[in-house]
Coordinates of N, CA and C in Angstrom, one line a residue:
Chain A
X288 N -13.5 14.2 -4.2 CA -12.9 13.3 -3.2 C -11.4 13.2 -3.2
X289 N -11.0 12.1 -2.3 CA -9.5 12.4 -2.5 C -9.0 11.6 -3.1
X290 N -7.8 11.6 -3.8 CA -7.1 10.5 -4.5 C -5.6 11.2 -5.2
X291 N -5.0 10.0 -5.9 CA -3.7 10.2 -6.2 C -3.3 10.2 -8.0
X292 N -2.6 10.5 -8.3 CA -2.4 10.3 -10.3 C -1.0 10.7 -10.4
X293 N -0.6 9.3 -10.8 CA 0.9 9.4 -10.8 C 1.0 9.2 -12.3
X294 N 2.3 8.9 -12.7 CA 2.7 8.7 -14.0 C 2.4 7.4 -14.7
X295 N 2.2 6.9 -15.8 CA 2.3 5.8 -16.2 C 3.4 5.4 -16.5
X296 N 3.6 4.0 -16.7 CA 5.0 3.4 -16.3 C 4.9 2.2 -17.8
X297 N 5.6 1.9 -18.1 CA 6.8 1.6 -17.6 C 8.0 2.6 -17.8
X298 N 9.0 2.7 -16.9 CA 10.1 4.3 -17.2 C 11.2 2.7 -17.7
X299 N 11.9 3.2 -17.8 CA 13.4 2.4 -18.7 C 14.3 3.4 -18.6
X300 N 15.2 3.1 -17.6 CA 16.4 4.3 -17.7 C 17.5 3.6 -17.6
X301 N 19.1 4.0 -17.9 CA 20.1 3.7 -17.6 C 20.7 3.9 -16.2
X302 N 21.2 2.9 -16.1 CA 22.0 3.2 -14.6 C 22.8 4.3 -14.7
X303 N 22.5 5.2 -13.4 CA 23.1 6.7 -13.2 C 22.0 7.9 -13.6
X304 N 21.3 7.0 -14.6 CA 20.7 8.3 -15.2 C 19.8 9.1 -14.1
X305 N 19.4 10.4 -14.5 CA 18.3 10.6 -13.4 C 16.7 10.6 -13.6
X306 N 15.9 10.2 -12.4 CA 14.9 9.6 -12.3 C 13.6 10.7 -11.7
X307 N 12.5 11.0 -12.5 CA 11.6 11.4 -12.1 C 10.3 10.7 -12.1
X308 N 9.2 10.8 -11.4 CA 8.0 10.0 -11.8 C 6.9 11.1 -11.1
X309 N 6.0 11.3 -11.6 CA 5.1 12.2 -11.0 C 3.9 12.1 -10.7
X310 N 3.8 12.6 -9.5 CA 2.5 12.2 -8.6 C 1.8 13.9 -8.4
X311 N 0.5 14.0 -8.4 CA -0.4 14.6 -8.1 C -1.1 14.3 -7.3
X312 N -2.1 15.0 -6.0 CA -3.2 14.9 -5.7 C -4.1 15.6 -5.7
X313 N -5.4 15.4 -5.1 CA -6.5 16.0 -4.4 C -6.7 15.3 -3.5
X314 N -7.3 16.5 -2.5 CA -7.3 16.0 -0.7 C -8.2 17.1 -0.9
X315 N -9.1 16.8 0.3 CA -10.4 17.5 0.7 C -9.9 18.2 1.9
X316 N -8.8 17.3 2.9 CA -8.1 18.0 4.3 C -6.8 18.1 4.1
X317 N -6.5 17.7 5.5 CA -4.9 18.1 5.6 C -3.9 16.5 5.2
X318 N -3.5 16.4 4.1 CA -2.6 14.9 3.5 C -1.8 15.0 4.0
X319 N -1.2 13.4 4.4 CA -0.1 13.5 4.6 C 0.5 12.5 3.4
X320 N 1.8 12.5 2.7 CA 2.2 12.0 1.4 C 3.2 11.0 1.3
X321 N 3.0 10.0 0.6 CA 3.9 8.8 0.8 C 4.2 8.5 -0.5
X322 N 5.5 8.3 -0.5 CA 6.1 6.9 -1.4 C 6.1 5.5 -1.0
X323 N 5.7 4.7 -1.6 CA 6.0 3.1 -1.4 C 6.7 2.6 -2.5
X324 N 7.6 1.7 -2.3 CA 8.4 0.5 -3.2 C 7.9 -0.4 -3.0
X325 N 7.9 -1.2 -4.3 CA 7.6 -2.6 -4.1 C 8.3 -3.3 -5.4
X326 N 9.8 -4.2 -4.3 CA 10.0 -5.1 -5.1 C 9.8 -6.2 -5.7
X327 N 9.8 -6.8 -6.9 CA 9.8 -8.3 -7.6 C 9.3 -9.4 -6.5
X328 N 8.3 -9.8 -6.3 CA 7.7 -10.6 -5.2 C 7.7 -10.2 -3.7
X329 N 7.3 -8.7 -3.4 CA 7.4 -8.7 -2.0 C 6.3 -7.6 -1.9
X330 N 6.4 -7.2 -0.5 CA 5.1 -6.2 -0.1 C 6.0 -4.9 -0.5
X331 N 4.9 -4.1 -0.1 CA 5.1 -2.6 0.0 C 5.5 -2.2 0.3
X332 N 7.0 -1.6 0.5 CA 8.0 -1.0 1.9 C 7.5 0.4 1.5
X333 N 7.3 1.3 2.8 CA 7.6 2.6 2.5 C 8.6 3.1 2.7
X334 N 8.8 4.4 1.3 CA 10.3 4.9 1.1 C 10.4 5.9 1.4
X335 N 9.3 6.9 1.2 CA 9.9 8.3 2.5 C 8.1 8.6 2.6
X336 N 8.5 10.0 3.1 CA 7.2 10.6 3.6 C 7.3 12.0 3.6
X337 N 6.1 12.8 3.7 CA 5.8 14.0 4.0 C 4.6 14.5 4.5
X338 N 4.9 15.3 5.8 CA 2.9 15.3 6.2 C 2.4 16.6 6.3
X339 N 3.4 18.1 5.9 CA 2.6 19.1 5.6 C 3.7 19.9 4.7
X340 N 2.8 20.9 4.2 CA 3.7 21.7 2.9 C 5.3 21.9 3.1
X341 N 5.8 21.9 2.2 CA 7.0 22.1 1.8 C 8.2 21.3 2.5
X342 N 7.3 20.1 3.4 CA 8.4 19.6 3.7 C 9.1 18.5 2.7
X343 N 10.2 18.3 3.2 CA 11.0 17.0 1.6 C 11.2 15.6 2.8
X344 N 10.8 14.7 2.0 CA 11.4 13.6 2.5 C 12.3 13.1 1.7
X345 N 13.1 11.9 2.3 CA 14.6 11.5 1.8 C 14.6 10.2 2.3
X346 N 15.7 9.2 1.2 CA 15.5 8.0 1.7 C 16.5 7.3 0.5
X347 N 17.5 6.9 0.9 CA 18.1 5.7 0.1 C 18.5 6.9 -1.6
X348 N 18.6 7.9 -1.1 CA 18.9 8.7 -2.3 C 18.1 9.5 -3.0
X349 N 16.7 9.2 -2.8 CA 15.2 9.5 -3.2 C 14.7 10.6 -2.3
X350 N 14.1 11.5 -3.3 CA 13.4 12.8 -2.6 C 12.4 12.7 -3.4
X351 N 11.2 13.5 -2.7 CA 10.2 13.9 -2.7 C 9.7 15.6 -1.7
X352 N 9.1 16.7 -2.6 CA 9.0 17.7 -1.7 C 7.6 17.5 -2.1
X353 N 7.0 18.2 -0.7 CA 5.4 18.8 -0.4 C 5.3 19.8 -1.2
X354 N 4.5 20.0 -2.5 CA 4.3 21.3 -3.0 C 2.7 21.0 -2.8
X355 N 2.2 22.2 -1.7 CA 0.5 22.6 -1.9 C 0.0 22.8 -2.8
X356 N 1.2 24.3 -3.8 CA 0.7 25.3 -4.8 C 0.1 24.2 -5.9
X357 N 1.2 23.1 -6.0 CA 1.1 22.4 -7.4 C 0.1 21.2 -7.2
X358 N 0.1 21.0 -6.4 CA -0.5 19.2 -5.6 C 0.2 18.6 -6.0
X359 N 1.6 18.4 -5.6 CA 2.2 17.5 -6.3 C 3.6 17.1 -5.2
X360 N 3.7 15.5 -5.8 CA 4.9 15.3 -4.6 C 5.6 14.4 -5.8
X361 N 6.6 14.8 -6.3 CA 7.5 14.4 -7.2 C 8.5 13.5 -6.4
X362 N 8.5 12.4 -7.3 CA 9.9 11.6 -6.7 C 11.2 11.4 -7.7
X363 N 11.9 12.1 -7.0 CA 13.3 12.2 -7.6 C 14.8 11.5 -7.2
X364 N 15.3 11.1 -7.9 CA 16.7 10.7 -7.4 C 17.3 10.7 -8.6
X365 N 18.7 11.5 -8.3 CA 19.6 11.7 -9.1 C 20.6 10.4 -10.0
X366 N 20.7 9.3 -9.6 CA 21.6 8.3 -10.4 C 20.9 7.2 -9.8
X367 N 19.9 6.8 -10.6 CA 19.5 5.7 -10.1 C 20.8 4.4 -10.7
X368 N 20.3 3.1 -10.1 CA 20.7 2.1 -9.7 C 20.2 0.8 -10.5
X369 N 20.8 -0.7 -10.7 CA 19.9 -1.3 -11.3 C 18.8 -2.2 -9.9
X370 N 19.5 -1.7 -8.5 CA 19.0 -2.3 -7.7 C 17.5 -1.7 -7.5
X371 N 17.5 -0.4 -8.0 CA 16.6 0.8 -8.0 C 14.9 0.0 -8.7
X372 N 15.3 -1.0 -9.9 CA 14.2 -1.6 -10.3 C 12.8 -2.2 -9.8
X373 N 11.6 -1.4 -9.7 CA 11.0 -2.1 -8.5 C 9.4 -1.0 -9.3
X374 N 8.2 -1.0 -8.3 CA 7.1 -0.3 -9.0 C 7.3 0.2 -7.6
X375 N 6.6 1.7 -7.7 CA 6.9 3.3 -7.0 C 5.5 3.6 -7.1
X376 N 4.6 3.3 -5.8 CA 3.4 4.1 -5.2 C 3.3 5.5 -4.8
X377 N 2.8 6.2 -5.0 CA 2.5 7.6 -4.4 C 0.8 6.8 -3.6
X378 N 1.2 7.6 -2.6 CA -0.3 7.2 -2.0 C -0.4 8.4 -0.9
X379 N -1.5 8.9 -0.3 CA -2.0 10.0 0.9 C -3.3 9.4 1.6
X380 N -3.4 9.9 2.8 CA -4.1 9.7 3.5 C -4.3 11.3 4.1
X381 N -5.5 10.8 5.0 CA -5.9 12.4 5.1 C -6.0 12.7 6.4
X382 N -5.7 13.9 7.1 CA -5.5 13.7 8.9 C -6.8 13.3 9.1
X383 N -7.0 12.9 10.4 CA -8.6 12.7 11.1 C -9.3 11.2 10.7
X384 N -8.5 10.8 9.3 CA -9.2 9.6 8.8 C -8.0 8.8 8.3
X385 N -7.4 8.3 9.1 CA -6.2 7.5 8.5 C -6.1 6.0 8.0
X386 N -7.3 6.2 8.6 CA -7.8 4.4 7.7 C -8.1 4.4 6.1
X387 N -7.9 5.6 5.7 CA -8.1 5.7 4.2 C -6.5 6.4 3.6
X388 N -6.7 5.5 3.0 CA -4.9 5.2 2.1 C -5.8 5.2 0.6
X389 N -5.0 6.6 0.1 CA -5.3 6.3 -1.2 C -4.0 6.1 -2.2
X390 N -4.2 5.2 -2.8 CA -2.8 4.7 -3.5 C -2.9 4.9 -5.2
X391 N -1.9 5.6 -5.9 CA -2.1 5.8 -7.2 C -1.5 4.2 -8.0
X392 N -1.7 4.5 -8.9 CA -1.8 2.8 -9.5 C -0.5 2.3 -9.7
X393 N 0.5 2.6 -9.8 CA 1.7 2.5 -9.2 C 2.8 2.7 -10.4
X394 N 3.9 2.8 -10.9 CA 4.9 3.2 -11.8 C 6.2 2.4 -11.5
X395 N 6.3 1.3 -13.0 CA 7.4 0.3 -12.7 C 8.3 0.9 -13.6
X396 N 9.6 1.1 -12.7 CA 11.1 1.4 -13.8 C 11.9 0.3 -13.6
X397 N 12.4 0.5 -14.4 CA 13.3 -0.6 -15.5 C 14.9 0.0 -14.9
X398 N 15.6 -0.4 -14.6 CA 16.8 0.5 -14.7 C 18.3 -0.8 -15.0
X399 N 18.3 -0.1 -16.6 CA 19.1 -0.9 -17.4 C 20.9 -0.9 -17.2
X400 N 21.7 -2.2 -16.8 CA 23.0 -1.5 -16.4 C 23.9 -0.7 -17.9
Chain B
X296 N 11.7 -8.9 15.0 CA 10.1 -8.7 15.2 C 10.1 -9.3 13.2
X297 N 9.4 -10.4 13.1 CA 8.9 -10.7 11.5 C 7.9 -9.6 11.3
X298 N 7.4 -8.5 12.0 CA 6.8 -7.7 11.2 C 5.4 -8.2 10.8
X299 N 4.8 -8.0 10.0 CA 3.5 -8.5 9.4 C 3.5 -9.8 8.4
X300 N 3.2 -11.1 8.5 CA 3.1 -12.2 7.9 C 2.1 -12.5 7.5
X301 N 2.2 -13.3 6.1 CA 0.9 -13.5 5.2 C 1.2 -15.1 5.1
X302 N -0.2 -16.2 5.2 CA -0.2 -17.3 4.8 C -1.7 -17.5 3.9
X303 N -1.5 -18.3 2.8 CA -0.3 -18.8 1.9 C -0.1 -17.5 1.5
X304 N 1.6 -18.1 0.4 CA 1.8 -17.1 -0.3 C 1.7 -17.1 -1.6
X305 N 0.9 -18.5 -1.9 CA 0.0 -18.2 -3.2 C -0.7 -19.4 -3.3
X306 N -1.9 -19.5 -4.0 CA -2.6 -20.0 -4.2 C -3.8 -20.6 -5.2
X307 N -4.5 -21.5 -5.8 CA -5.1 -22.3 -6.8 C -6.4 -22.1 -6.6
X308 N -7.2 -21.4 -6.8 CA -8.6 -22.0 -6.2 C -10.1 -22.4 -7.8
X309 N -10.9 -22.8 -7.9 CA -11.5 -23.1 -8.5 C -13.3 -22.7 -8.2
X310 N -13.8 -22.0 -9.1 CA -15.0 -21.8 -9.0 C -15.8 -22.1 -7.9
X311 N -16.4 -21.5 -6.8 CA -17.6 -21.9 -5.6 C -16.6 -22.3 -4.5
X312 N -15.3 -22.5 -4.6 CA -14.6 -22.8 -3.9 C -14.6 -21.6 -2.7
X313 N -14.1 -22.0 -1.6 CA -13.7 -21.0 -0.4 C -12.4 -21.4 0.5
X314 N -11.9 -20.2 1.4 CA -10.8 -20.1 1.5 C -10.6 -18.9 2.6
X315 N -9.5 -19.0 3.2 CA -9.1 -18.3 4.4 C -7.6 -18.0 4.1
X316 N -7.5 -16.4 4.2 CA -5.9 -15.9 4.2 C -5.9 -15.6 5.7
X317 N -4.8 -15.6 5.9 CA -4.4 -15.8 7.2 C -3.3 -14.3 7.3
X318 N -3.5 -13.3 8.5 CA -2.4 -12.1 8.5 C -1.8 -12.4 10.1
X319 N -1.1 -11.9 10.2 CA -0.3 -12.0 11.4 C 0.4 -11.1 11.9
X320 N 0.3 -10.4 12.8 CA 1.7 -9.2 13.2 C 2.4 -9.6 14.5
X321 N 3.3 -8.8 14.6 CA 4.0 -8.6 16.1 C 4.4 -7.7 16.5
X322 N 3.8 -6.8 16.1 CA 3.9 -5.2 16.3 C 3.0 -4.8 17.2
X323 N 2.0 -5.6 17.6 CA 1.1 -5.0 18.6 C 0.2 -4.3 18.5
X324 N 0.4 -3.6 16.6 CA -0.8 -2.7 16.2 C -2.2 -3.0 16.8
X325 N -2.8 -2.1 16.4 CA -4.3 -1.6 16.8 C -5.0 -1.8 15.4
X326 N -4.6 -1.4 14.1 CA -5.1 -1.7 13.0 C -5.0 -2.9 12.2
X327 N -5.6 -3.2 11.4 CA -5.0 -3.8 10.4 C -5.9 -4.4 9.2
X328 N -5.4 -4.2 7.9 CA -6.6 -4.1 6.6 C -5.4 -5.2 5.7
X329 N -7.1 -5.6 4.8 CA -6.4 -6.0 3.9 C -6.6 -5.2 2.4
X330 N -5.9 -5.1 1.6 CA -6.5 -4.7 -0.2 C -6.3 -5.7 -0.7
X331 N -6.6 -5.3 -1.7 CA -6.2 -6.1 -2.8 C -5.7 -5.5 -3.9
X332 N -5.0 -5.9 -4.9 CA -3.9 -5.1 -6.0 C -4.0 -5.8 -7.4
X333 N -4.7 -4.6 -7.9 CA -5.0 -5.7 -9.6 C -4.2 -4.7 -10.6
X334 N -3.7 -5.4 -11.9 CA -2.5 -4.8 -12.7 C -3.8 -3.4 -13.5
X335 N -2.5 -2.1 -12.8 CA -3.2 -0.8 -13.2 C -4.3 0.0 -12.6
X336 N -4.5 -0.8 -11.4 CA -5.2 -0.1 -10.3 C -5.1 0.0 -8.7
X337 N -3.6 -0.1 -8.8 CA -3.3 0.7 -7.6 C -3.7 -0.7 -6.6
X338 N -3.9 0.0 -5.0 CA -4.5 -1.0 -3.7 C -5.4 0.0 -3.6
X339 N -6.7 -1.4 -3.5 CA -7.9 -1.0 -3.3 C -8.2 -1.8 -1.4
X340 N -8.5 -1.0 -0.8 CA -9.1 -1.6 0.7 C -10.3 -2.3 0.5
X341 N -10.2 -3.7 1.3 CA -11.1 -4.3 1.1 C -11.9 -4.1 2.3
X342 N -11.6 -4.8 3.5 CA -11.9 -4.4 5.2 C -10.9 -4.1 5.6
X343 N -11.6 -4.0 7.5 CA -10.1 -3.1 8.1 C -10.6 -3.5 9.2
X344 N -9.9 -3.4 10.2 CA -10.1 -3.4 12.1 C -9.3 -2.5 12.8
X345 N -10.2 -1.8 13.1 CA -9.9 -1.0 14.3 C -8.9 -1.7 15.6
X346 N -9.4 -2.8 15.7 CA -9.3 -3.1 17.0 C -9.7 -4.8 17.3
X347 N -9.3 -5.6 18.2 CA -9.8 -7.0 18.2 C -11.2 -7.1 18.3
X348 N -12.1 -8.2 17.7 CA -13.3 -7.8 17.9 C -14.1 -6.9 17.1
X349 N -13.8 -5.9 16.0 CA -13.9 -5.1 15.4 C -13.6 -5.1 13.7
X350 N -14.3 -5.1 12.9 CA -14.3 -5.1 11.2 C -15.0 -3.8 10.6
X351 N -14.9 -3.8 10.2 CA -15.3 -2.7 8.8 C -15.2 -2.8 7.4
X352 N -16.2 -1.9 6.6 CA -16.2 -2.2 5.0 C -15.3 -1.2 4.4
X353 N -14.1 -1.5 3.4 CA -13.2 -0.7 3.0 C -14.3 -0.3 1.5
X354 N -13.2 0.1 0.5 CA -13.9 0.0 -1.0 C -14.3 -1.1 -1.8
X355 N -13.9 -2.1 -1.3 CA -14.5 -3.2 -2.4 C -14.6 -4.4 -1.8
X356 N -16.1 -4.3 -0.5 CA -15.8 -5.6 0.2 C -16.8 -6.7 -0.4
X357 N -17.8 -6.7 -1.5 CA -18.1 -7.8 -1.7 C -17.9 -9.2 -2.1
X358 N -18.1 -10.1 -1.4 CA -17.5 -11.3 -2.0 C -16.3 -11.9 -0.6
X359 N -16.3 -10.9 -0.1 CA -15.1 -11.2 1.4 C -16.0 -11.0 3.0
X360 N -15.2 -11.6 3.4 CA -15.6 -11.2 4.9 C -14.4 -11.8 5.8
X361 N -14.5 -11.0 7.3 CA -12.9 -10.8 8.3 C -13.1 -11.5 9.0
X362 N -12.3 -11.6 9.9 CA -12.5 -11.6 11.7 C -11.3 -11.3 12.2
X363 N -11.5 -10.7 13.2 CA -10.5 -10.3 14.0 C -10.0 -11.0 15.6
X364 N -10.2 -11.5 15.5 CA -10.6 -12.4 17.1 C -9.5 -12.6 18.0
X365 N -8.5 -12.4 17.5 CA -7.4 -12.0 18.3 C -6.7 -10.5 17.8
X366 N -5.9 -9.6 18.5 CA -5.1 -8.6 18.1 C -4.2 -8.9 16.9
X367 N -3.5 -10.2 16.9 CA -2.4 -9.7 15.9 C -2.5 -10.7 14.6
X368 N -3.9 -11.3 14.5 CA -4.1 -11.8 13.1 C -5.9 -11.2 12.8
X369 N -5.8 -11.2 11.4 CA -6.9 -10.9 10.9 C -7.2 -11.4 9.8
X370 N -8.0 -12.2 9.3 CA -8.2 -13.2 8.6 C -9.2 -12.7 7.5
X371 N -8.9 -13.1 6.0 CA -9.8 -12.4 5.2 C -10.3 -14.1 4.9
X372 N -11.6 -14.1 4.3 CA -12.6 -15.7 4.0 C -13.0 -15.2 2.3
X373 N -12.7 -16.2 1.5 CA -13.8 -16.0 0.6 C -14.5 -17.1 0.5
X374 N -15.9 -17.1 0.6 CA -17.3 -18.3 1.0 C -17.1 -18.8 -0.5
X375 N -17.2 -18.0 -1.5 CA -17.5 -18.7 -2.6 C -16.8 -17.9 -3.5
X376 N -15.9 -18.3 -4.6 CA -14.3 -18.3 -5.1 C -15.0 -17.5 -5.9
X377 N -14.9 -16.3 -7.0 CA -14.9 -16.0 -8.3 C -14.1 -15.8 -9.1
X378 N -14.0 -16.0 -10.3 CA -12.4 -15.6 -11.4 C -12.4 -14.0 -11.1
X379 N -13.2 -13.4 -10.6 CA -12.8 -11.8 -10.5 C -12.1 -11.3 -9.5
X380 N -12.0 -12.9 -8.4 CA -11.3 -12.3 -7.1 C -9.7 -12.7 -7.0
X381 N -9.1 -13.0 -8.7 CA -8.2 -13.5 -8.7 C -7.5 -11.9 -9.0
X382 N -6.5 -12.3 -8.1 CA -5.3 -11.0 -7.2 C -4.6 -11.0 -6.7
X383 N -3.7 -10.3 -6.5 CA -2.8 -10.1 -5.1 C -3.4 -9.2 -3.7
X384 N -3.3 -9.9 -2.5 CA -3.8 -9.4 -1.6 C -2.8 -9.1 -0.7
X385 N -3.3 -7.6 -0.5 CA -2.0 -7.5 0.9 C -2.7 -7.0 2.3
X386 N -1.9 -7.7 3.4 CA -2.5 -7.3 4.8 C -1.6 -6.1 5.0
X387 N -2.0 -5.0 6.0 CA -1.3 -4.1 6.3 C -1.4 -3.2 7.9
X388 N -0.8 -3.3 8.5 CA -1.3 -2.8 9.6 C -0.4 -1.5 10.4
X389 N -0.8 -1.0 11.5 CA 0.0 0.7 12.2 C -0.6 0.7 13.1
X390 N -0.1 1.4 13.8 CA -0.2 2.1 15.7 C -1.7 3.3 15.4
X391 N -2.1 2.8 16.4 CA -3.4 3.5 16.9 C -2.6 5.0 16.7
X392 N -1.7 5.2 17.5 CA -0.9 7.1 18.0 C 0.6 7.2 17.8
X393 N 0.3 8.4 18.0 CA 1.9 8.9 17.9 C 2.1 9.1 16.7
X394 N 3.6 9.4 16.5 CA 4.1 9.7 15.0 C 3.9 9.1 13.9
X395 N 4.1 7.9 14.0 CA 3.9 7.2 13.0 C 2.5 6.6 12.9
X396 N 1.5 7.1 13.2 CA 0.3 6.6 13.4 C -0.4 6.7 11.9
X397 N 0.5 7.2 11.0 CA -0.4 7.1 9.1 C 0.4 6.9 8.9
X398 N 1.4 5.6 9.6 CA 2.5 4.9 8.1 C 1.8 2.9 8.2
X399 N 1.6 2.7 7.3 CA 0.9 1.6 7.3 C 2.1 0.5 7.0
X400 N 2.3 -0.5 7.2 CA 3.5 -2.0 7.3 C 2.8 -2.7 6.4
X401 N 3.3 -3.5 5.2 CA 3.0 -4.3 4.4 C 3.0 -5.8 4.9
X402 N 2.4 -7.1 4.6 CA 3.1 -8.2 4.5 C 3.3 -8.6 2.7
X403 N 4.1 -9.4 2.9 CA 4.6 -10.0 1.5 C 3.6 -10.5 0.1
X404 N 2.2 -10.5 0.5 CA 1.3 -10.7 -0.2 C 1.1 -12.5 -0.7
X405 N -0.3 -12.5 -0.9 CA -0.5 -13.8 -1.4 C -1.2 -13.4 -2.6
X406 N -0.9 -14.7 -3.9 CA -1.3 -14.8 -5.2 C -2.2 -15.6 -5.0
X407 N -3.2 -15.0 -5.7 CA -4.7 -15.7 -5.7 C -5.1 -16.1 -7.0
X408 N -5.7 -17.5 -7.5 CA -5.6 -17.7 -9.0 C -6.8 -18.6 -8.5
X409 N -8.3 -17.8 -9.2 CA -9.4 -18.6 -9.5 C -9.9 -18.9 -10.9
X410 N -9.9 -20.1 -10.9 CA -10.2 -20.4 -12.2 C -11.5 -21.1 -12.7

């Protein structure tokens, strides 16, 4: 079936430092690939996207690229922030069936000034 | 546009008890679901609507039930409260087509505490 496996959290980094967190999936079709934020009492914002191989999404400093080979959509940013503090969903859905959001359990960083 | 609104945004409830979350949009969506979010597993779908008039069973609808009866609210019920349905719930809804037709809109969530 399809689903998501990201990193466990909690990450604790310095401000500036650089930031990875890693997400895998499995998809049975064609995924398309998301990051979501979610800060300290609020909903879900999403922070970028990607809906077929190799493409990168970008957002507020944050990347993520479509790797097929690997299943994997890494979220990266080079100097995080302490505003950066918040928990980081990887989640996919699958073309033809978009009412199904699968969301990995989500990954809180810490980002210390 | 306030985007997607959740009432309450948090709440008490006690054993056998029942209760109605309330979602709201102004986006005009065609969709809209709620999950639910428990520490270390992610959002799980509870129901969803296609459409006014229209519900569906996501992954974990026991214990809930919707209605959709207008387009831009969708209402999740619980008849009778359990300590297992204590959570955070979020509504979420998107456009039938077009581009952005798999990016889903959050509301702010409500805290649920059965005791």
């Amino acid at each position: 079936g399809d689903s998501v496996t990201q990193m466990e959290g909690p990450v604790t980094l310095s401000e500036e430092a650089f930031l990875t967190i890693n997400c895998t999936y499995t998809a049975t079709g064609y995924p398309s690939l998301f990051w979501y934020v979610q800060y300290p009492g609020e909903g879900l914002q999403l922070l970028l996207k990607a809906t077929k191989a190799d493409d990168k999404g970008s957002n507020k400093g944050f990347e993520a690229t479509y790797r097929k080979e690997t299943t994997s959509f890494h979220l990266e940013k080079g100097s995080v922030q302490v505003s950066d503090s918040a928990v980081y969903f990887c989640a996919l859905t699958v073309k033809y069936n978009f009412n199904k959001f699968y969301f990995g359990s989500g990954t809180k960083l810490n980002v210390k000034p | 546009n306030a985007g997607v609104t959740q009432t309450p945004k948090f709440r008490v409830l006690k054993t056998g008890q029942s209760m109605t979350l309330l979602c709201a949009q102004d986006m005009n969506h065609e969709y809209m679901y709620w999950y639910r979010q428990d520490p270390g597993m992610g959002l799980r779908l509870i129901h969803y609507s296609v459409g006014e008039g229209t519900t569906a069973k996501g992954e974990v609808p026991d214990g809930y039930n919707v209605s959709r009866l207008k387009k831009q609210n969708f209402l999740l019920g619980l008849e009778s409260a359990a300590p297992s349905q204590t959570s955070v719930y979020f509504c979420a809804s998107r456009v039938e087509s077009g581009g952005a037709r798999n990016e889903q809109f959050f509301g702010p969530g409500t805290r649920l505490t059965v005791l």
